[in-house]
Short mmCIF file of C-alpha atoms in Angstrom, two decimals:
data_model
loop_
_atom_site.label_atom_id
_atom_site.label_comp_id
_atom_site.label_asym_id
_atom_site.label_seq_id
_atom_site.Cartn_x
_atom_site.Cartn_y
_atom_site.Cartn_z
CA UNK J 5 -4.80 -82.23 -17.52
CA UNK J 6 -3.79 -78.84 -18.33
CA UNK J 7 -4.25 -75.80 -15.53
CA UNK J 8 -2.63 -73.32 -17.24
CA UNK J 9 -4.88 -70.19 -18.11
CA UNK J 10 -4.82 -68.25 -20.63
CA UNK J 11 -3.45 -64.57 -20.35
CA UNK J 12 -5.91 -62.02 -19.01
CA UNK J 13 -5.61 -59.28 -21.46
CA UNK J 14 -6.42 -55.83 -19.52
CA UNK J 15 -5.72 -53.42 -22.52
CA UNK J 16 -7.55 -50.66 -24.34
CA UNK J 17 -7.04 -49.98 -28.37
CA UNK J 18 -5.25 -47.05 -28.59
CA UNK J 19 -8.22 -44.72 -30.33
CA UNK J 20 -10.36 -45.81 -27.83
CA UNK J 21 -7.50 -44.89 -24.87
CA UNK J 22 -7.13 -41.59 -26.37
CA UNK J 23 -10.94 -40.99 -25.22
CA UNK J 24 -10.84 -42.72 -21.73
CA UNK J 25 -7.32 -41.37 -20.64
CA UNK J 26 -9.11 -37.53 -20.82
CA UNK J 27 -12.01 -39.24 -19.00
CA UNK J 28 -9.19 -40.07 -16.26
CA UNK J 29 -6.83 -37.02 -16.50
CA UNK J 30 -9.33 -34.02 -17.40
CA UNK J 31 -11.59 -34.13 -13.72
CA UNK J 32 -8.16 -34.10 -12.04
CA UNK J 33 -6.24 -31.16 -14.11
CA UNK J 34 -9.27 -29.42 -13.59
CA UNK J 35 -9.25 -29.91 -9.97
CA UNK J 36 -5.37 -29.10 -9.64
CA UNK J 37 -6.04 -26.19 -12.00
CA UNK J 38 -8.86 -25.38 -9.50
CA UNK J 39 -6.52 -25.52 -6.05
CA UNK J 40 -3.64 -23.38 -7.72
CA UNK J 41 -6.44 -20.50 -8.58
CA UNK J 42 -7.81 -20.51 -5.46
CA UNK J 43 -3.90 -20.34 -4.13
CA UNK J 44 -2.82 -17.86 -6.87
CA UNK J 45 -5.35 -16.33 -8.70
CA UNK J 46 -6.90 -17.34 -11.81
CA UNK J 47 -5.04 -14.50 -13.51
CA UNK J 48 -1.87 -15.78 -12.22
CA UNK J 49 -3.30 -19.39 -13.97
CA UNK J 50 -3.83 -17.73 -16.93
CA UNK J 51 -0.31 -15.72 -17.01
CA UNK J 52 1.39 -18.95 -16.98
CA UNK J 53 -0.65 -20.50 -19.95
CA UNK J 54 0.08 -17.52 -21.98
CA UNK J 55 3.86 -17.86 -20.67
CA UNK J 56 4.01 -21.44 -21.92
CA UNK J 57 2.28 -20.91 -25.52
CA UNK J 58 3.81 -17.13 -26.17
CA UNK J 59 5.48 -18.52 -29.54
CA UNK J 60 5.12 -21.60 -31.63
CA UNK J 61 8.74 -22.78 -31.32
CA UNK J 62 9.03 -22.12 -27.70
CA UNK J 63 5.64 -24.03 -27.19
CA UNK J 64 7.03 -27.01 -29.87
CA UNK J 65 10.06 -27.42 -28.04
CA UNK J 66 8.62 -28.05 -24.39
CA UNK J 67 5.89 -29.84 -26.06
CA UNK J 68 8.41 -32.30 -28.17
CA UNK J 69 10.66 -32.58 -25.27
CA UNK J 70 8.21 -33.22 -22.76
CA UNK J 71 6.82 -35.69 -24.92
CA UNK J 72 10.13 -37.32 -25.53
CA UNK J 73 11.00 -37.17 -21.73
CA UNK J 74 7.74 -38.56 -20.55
CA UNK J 75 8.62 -41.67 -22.86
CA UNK J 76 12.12 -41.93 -22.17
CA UNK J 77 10.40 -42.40 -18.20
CA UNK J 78 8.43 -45.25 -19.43
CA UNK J 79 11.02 -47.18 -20.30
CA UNK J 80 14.03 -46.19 -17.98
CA UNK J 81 11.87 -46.95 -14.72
CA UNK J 82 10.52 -49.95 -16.24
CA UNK J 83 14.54 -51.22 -17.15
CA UNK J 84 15.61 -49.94 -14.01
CA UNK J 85 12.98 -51.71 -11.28
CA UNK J 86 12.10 -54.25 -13.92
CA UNK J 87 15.86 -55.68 -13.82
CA UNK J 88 15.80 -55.70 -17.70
CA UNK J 89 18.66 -54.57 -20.27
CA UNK J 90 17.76 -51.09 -21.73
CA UNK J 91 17.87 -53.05 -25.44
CA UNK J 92 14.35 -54.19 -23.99
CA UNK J 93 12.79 -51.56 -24.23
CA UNK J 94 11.27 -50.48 -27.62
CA UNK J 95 10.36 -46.46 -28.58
CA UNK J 96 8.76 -45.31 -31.17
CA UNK J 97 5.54 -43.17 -33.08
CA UNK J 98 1.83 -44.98 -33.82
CA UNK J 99 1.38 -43.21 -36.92
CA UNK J 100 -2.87 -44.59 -37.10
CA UNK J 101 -3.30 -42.67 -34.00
CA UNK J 102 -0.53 -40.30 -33.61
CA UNK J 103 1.01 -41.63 -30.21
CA UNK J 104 4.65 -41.72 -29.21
CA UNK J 105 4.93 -45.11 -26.97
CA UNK J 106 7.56 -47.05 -24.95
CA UNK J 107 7.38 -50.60 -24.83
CA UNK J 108 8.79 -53.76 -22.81
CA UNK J 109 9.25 -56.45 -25.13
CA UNK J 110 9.99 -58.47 -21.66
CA UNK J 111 7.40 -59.15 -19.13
CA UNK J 112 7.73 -57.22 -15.47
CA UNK J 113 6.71 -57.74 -12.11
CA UNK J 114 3.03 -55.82 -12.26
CA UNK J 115 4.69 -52.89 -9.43
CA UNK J 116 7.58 -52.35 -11.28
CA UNK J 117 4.99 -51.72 -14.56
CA UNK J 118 3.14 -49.85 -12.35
CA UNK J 119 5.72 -48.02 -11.30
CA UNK J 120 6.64 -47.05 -14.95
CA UNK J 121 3.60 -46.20 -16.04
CA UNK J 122 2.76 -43.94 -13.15
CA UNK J 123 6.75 -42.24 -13.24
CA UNK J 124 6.12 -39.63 -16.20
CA UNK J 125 2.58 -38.14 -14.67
CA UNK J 126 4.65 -37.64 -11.70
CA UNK J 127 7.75 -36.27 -12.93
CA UNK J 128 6.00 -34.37 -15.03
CA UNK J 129 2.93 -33.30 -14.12
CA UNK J 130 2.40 -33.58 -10.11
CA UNK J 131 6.24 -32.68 -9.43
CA UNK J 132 6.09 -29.40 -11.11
CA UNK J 133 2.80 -28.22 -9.87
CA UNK J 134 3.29 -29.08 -6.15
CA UNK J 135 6.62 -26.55 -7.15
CA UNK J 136 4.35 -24.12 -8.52
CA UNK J 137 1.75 -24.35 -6.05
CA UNK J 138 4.62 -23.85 -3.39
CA UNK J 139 6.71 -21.10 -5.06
CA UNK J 140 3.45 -19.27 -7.21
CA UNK J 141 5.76 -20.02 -10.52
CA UNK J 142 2.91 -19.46 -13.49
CA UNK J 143 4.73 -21.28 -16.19
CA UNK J 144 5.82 -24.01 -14.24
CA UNK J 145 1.45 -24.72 -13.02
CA UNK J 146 1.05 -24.40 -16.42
CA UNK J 147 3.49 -26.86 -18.08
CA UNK J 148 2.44 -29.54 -14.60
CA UNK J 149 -1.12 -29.17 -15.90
CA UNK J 150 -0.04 -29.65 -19.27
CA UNK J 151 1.76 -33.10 -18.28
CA UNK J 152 -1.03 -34.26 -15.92
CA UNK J 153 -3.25 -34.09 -18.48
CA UNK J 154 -0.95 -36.05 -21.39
CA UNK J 155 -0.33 -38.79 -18.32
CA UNK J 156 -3.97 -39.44 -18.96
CA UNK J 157 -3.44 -42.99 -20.73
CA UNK J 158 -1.02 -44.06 -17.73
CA UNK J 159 -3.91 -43.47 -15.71
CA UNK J 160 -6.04 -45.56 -17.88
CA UNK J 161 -3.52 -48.86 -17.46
CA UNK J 162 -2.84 -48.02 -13.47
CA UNK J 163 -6.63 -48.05 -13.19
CA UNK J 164 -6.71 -51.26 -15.77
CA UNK J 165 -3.73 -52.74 -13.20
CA UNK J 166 -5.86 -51.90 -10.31
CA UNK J 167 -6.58 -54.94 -8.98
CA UNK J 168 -3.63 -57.22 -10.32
CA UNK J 169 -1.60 -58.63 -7.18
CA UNK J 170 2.10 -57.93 -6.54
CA UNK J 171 4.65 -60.48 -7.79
CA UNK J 172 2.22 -60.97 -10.80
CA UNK J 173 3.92 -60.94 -14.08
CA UNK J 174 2.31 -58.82 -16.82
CA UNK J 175 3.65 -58.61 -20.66
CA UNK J 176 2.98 -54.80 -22.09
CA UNK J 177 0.86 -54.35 -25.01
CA UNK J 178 3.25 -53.78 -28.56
CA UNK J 179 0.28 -51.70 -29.86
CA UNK J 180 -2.51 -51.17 -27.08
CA UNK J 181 -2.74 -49.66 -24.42
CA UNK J 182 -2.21 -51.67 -21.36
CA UNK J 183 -0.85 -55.10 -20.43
CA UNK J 184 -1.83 -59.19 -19.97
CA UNK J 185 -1.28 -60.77 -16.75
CA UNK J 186 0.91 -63.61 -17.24
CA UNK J 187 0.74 -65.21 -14.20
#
């Protein structure tokens, strides 16, 4: 008699994740948004918007690096506390639905994938607004609120992850967002 169960797939198609990650990310950019006003001013808030977005290349280049480092995250965290070669990890652009993804072709312990997931929404976005909020930097709120808000699918798959044990296995999705839990 076989025991073995199937995977449990705990994944979201990706033009459906585009929708749910703002359902995750907007309430909480608009509540960090919220505490750095009340800290700063919502002029100050506004300055650093303006700051970020005063020309199209200046706001293409954070935006393509930003993208590119929140990726590159992804998949150095998950190599690094995964244990797994860097050749594991796939990047690369969903044309269909216009997202730039990282990918473990190898399964990982479900922390260490959490911990990947969760690494560029810190970096990112909390990292640089707990500096803003500290040191009243405009630009810097601004690009953290940016970032919190593009972490918005990660927060989708941690909440996905939520109640997978640790020391589970899970295999990433190639072309949805989230994982199945192997084991």
């Amino acid at each position: 008699m076989n025991t073995t169960q199937p995977p449990t797939k705990l994944t979201v198609p990706m033009d459906k994740a585009s929708f749910y990650s703002l359902v995750f990310a907007l309430p909480i950019t608009l509540a960090l948004a919220a505490f750095y006003a009340t800290r700063w001013g919502a002029a100050a808030l506004k300055l650093g918007f303006s700051q970020t977005t005063c020309s199209l290349p200046t706001f293409l280049v954070v935006l393509f690096g930003g993208v590119v480092m929140h990726e590159a995250l992804h998949g150095l965290t998950w190599a690094f506390f995964g244990r797994k070669p860097l050749r594991t990890i796939k990047f690369g652009f969903q044309w269909k639905t216009l997202t730039p993804y990282a990918h473990s072709r190898e399964p990982l312990e479900i922390n260490a994938y959490r911990l990947g997931t969760g690494m560029p929404g810190f970096v990112l976005g909390i990292l640089p607004w707990l500096m803003a909020l500290l040191t009243g930097t405009h630009w810097l709120a601004a690009f953290g609120l940016f970032f919190t808000l593009v972490a918005g699918g990660d927060m989708l798959i941690l909440w996905l992850t939520r109640h997978v044990k640790a020391g589970r296995r899970v295999a990433d999705h190639p072309t949805e967002a989230g994982c199945s839990v192997l084991d």
